[in-house]
Coordinates of C-alpha atoms and ligand atoms in Angstrom, one line a residue:
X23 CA 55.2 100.2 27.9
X24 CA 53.2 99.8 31.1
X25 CA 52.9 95.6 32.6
X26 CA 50.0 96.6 33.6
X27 CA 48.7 95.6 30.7
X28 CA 48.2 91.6 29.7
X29 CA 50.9 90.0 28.0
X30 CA 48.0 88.5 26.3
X31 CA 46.7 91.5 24.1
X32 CA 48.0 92.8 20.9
X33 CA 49.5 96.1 21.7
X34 CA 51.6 93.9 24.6
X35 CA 52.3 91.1 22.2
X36 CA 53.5 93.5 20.1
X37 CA 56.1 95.9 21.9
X38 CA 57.4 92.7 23.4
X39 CA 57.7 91.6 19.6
X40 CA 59.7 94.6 18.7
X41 CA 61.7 95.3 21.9
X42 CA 63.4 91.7 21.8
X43 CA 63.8 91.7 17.7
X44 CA 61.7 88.8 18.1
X45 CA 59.7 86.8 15.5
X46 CA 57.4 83.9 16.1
X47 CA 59.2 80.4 15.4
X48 CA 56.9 78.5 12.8
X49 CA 58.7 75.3 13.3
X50 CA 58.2 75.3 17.1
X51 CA 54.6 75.7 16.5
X52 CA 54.5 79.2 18.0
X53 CA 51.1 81.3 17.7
X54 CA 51.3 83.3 20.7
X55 CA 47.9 84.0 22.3
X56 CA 46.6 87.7 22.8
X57 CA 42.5 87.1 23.0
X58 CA 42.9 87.2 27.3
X59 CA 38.7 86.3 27.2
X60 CA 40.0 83.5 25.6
X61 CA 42.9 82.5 28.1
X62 CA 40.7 83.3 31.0
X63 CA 38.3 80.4 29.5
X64 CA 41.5 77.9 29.6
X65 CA 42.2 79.7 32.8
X66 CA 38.7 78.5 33.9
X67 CA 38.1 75.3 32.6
X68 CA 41.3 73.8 34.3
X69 CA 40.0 75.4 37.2
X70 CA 42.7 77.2 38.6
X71 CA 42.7 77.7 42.2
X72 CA 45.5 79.5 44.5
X73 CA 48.0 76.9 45.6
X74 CA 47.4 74.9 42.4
X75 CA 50.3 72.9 40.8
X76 CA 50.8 73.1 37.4
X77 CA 52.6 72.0 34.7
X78 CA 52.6 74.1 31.4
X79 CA 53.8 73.1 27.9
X80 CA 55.3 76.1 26.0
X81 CA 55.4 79.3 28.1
X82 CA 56.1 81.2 24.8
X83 CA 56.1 84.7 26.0
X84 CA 54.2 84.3 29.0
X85 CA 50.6 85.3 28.1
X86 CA 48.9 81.9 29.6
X87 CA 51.4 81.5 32.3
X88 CA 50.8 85.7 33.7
X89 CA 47.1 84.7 33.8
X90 CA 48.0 80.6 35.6
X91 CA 50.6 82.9 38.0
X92 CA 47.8 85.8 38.7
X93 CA 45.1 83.3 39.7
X94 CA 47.7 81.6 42.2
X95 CA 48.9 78.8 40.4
X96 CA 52.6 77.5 41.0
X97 CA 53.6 76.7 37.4
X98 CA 56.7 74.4 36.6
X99 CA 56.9 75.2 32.4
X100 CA 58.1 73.5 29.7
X101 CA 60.3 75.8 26.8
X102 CA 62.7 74.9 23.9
X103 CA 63.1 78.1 22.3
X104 CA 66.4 79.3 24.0
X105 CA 65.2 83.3 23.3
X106 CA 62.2 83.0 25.5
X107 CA 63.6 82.6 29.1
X108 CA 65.2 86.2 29.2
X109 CA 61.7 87.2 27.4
X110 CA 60.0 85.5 30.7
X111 CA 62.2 86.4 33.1
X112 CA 61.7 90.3 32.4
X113 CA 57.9 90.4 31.3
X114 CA 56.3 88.1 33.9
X115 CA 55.1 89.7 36.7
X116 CA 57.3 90.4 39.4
X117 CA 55.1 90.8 42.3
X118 CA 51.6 90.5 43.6
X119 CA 50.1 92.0 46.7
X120 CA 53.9 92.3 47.8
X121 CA 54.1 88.5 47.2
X122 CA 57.0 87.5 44.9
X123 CA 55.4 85.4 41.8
X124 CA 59.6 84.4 40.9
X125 CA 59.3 82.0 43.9
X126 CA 56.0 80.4 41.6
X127 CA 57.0 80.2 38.3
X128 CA 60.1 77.6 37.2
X129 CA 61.4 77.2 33.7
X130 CA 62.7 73.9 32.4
X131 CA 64.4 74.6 29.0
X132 CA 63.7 71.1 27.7
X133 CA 61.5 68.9 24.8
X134 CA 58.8 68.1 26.8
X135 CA 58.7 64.9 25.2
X136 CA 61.4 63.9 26.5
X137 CA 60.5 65.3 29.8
X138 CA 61.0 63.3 33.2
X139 CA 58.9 65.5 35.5
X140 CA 60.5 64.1 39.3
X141 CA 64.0 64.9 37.8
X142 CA 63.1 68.2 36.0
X143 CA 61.0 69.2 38.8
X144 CA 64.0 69.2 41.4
X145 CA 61.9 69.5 44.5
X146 CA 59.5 72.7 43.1
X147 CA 56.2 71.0 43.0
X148 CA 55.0 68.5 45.5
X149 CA 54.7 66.3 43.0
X150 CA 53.0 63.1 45.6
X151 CA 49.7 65.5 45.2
X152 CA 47.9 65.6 41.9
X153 CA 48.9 68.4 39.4
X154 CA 47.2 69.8 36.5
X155 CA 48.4 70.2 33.1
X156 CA 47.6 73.7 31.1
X157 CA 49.0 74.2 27.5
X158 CA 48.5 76.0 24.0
X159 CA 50.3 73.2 22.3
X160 CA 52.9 73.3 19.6
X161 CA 50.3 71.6 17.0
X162 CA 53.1 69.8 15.2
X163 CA 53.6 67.7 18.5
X164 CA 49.9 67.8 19.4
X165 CA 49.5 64.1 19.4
X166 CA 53.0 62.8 20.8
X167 CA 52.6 65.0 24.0
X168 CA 48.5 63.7 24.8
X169 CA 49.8 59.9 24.8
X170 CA 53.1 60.8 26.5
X171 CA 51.0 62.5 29.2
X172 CA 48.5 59.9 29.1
X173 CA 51.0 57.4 29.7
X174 CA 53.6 58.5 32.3
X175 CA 53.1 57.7 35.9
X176 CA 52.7 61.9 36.6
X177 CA 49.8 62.0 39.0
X178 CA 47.4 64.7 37.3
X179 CA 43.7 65.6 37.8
X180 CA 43.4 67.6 34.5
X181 CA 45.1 68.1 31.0
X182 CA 43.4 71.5 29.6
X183 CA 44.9 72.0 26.3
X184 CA 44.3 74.2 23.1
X185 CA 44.8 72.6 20.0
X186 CA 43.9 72.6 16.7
X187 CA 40.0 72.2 16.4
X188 CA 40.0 69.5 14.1
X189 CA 42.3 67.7 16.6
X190 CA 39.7 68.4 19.3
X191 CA 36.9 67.4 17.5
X192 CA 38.4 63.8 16.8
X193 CA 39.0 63.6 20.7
X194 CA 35.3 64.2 21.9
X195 CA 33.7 62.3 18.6
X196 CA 30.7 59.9 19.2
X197 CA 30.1 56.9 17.1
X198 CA 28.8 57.1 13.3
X199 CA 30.2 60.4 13.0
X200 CA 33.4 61.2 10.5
X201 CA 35.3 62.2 13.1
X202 CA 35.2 59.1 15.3
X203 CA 38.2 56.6 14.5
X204 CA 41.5 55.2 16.5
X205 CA 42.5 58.7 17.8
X206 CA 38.7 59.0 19.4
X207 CA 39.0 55.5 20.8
X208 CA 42.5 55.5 22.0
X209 CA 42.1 58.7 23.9
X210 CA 38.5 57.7 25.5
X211 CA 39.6 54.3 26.5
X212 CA 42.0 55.9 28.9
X213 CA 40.8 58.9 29.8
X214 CA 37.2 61.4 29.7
X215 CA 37.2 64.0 27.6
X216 CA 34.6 67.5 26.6
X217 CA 35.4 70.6 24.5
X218 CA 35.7 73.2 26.9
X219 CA 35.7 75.7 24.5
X220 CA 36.5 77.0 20.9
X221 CA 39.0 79.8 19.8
X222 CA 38.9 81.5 16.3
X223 CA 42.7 82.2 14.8
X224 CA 42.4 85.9 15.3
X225 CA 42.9 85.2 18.7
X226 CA 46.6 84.3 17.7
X227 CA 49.5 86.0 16.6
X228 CA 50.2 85.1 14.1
X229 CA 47.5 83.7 13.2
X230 CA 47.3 80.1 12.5
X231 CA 45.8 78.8 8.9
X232 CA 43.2 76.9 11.3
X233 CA 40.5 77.0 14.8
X234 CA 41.3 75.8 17.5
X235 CA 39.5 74.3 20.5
X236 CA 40.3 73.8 24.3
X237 CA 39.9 69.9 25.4
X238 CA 39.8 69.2 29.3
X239 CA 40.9 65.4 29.7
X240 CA 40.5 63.6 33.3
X241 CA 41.4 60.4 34.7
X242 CA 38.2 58.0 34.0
X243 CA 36.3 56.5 37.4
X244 CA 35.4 53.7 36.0
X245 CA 38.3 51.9 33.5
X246 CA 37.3 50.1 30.7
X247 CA 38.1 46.1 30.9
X248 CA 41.6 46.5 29.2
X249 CA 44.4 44.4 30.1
X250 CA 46.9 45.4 27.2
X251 CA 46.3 48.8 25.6
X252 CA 49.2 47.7 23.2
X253 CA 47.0 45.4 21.4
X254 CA 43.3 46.9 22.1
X255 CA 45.3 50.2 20.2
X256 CA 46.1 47.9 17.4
X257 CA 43.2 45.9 16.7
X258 CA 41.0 49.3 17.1
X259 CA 43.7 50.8 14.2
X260 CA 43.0 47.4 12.1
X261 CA 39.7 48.0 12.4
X262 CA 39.7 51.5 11.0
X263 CA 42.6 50.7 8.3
X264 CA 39.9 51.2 5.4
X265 CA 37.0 52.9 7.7
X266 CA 34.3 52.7 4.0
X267 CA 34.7 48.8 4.1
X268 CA 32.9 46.8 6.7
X269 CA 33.9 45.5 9.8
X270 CA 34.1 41.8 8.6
X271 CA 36.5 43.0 6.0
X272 CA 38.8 45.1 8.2
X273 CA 39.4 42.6 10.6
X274 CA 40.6 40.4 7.8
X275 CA 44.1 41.1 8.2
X276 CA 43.6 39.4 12.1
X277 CA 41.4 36.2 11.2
X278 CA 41.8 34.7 7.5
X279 CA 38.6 32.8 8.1
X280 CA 35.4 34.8 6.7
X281 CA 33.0 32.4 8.7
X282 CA 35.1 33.2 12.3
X283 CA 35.2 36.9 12.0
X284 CA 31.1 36.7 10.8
X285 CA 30.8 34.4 13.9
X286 CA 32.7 37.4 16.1
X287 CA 30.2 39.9 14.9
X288 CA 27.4 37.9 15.3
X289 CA 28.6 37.3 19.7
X290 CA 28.8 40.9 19.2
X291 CA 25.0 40.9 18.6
X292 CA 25.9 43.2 15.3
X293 CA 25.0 43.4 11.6
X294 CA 27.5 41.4 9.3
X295 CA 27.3 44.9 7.5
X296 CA 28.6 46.6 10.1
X297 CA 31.4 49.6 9.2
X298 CA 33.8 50.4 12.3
X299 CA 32.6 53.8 13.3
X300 CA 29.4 52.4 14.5
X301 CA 31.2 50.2 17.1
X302 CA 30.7 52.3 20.2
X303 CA 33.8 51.9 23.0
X304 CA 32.3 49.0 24.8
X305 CA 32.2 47.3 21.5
X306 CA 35.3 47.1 21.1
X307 CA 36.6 46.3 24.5
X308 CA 34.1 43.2 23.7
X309 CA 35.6 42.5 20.2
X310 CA 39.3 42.9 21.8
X311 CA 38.4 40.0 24.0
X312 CA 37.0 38.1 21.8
X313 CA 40.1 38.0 19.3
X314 CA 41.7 37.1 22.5
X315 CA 39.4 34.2 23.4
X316 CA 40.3 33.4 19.6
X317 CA 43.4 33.2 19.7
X318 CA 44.3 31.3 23.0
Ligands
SAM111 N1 51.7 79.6 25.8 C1 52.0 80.6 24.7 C2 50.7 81.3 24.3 O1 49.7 80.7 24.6 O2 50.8 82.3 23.7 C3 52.7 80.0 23.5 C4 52.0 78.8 22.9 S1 52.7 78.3 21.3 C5 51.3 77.7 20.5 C6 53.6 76.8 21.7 C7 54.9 77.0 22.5 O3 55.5 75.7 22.7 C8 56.0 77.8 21.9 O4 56.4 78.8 22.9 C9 57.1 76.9 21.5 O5 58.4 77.4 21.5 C10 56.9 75.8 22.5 N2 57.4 74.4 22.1 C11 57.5 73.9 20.9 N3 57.9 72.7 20.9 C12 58.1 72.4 22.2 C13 58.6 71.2 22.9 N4 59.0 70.1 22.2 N5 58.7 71.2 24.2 C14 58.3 72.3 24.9 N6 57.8 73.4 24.3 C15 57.8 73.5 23.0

């Protein structure tokens, strides 16, 4: 089989599939893309220039990581399955334009959740400049990895990652629709977030039982006024516990008093009959501080 065709395509896909006795690890989440329109648009939306530093979650076979290495990307990557890296090592592009693309690509055969990029790195990327993050998630782990990201003290300018759509959808959610709940709020409170685009599952082999969408996440300019995530996370989860009862009733389990929380709705200049998805974020950075003011 001639590389000069894409990893990601389904006659590639395959032969690699058959020459390695290789089958695709359902428990590790793996759908291996072959649509390359559709890696060129994750390609694109992280906007990938030469000289870019990335990190990718699960190389797989190597059909996101030929496109990240071909548009000049140095790519530090993120693998558990221990039959991929001699999979890697002998599909990936060798060379471009008599430059050799090994000196670009590094393989860390770790759970990236319990990654610890300055150690793992080992002097590969530079990593006191901003890097971007590029994945097709495992699903099962889809959650986990965002807030691990999210939270460490990596310096990144982008997370571009496929998930599943409904996933996605929850992400970018405005208020008063079903989709907007703690997930939504957690996520925007710490960071921006569009749907870059949307990939059907017979982009995938196999294919997965669901859609799936690309979500670009960036640092926010301006940070909302929170000065313990821990608790603005929980109250915004209390808030939601039983999202068809009102507001006044969810926040029962924080203030026992009926008139107090109707008094808290009322500073908030809402209806007593107010559910929780019509709270937009600034909302609920107000109520947070409120049940602070409350309390002390
Ligand atoms: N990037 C490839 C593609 O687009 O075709 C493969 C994506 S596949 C959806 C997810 C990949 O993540 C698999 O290769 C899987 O082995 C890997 N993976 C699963 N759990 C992981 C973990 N905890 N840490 C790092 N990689 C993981």
């Amino acid at each position: 089989m001639s590389n000069s065709m894409p990893i990601a395509s389904p006659v590639r896909t395959q032969a690699i599939v058959n020459r390695y006795f290789m089958h695709a690890k359902k428990n590790l989440g793996q759908n291996f893309l072959v649509d390359l329109a559709a890696i060129k648009g994750i390609v694109e939306a992280a906007d990938i220039q030469a000289g870019d530093q990335v990190i990718e979650i699960g190389p797989g076979i190597g059909s996101l990581t030929e496109q990240l290495l071909l548009a000049g990307a140095n790519v530090l990557a993120y693998e558990v399955d221990q039959d991929l890296p001699e999979i890697l090592n002998n599909e990936l592009p060798q060379k471009i334009d008599g430059e050799d693309l090994k000196d670009r690509f590094k393989l860390v055969m770790k759970d990236v959740l319990k990654a610890n990029f300055i150690e793992d790195n080992g002097g590969f990327l530079n990593l006191s400049k901003a890097v971007k993050i590029v994945a097709n998630l495992p699903y099962y782990i889809t959650t986990p990895i965002i807030f691990n990201l999210i939270k460490s003290d990596l310096d990144f300018s982008s997370l571009t990652l496929m998930m599943q759509k409904e996933v996605a959808e929850r992400l970018v959610a405005k208020p008063k629709t079903k989709e907007y709940g703690p997930l939504t709020i957690a996520v925007q409170s710490r960071m921006n977030v569009r749907l870059a685009e949307e990939v059907k599952s017979t982009s995938f082999m196999p294919r997965p039982k669901v859609d799936s969408a690309v979500v670009v996440l960036t640092p926010l300019i301006e940070k909302p006024d929170i000065s313990d995530y821990a608790f603005f996370d929980h109250v915004v989860k209390m808030c939601f516990a039983q999202r068809r009862k009102t507001l006044v009733n969810n926040l029962k389990a924080l203030i026992k008093d009926k008139d107090e929380r109707e008094k808290i709705i009322s500073d908030l200049g809402l209806d007593v009959r107010v559910r929780p998805e019509e709270l937009t974020l600034e909302q609920f950075v107000k109520l947070v501080h409120l049940l602070k003011d409350q309390q002390a």
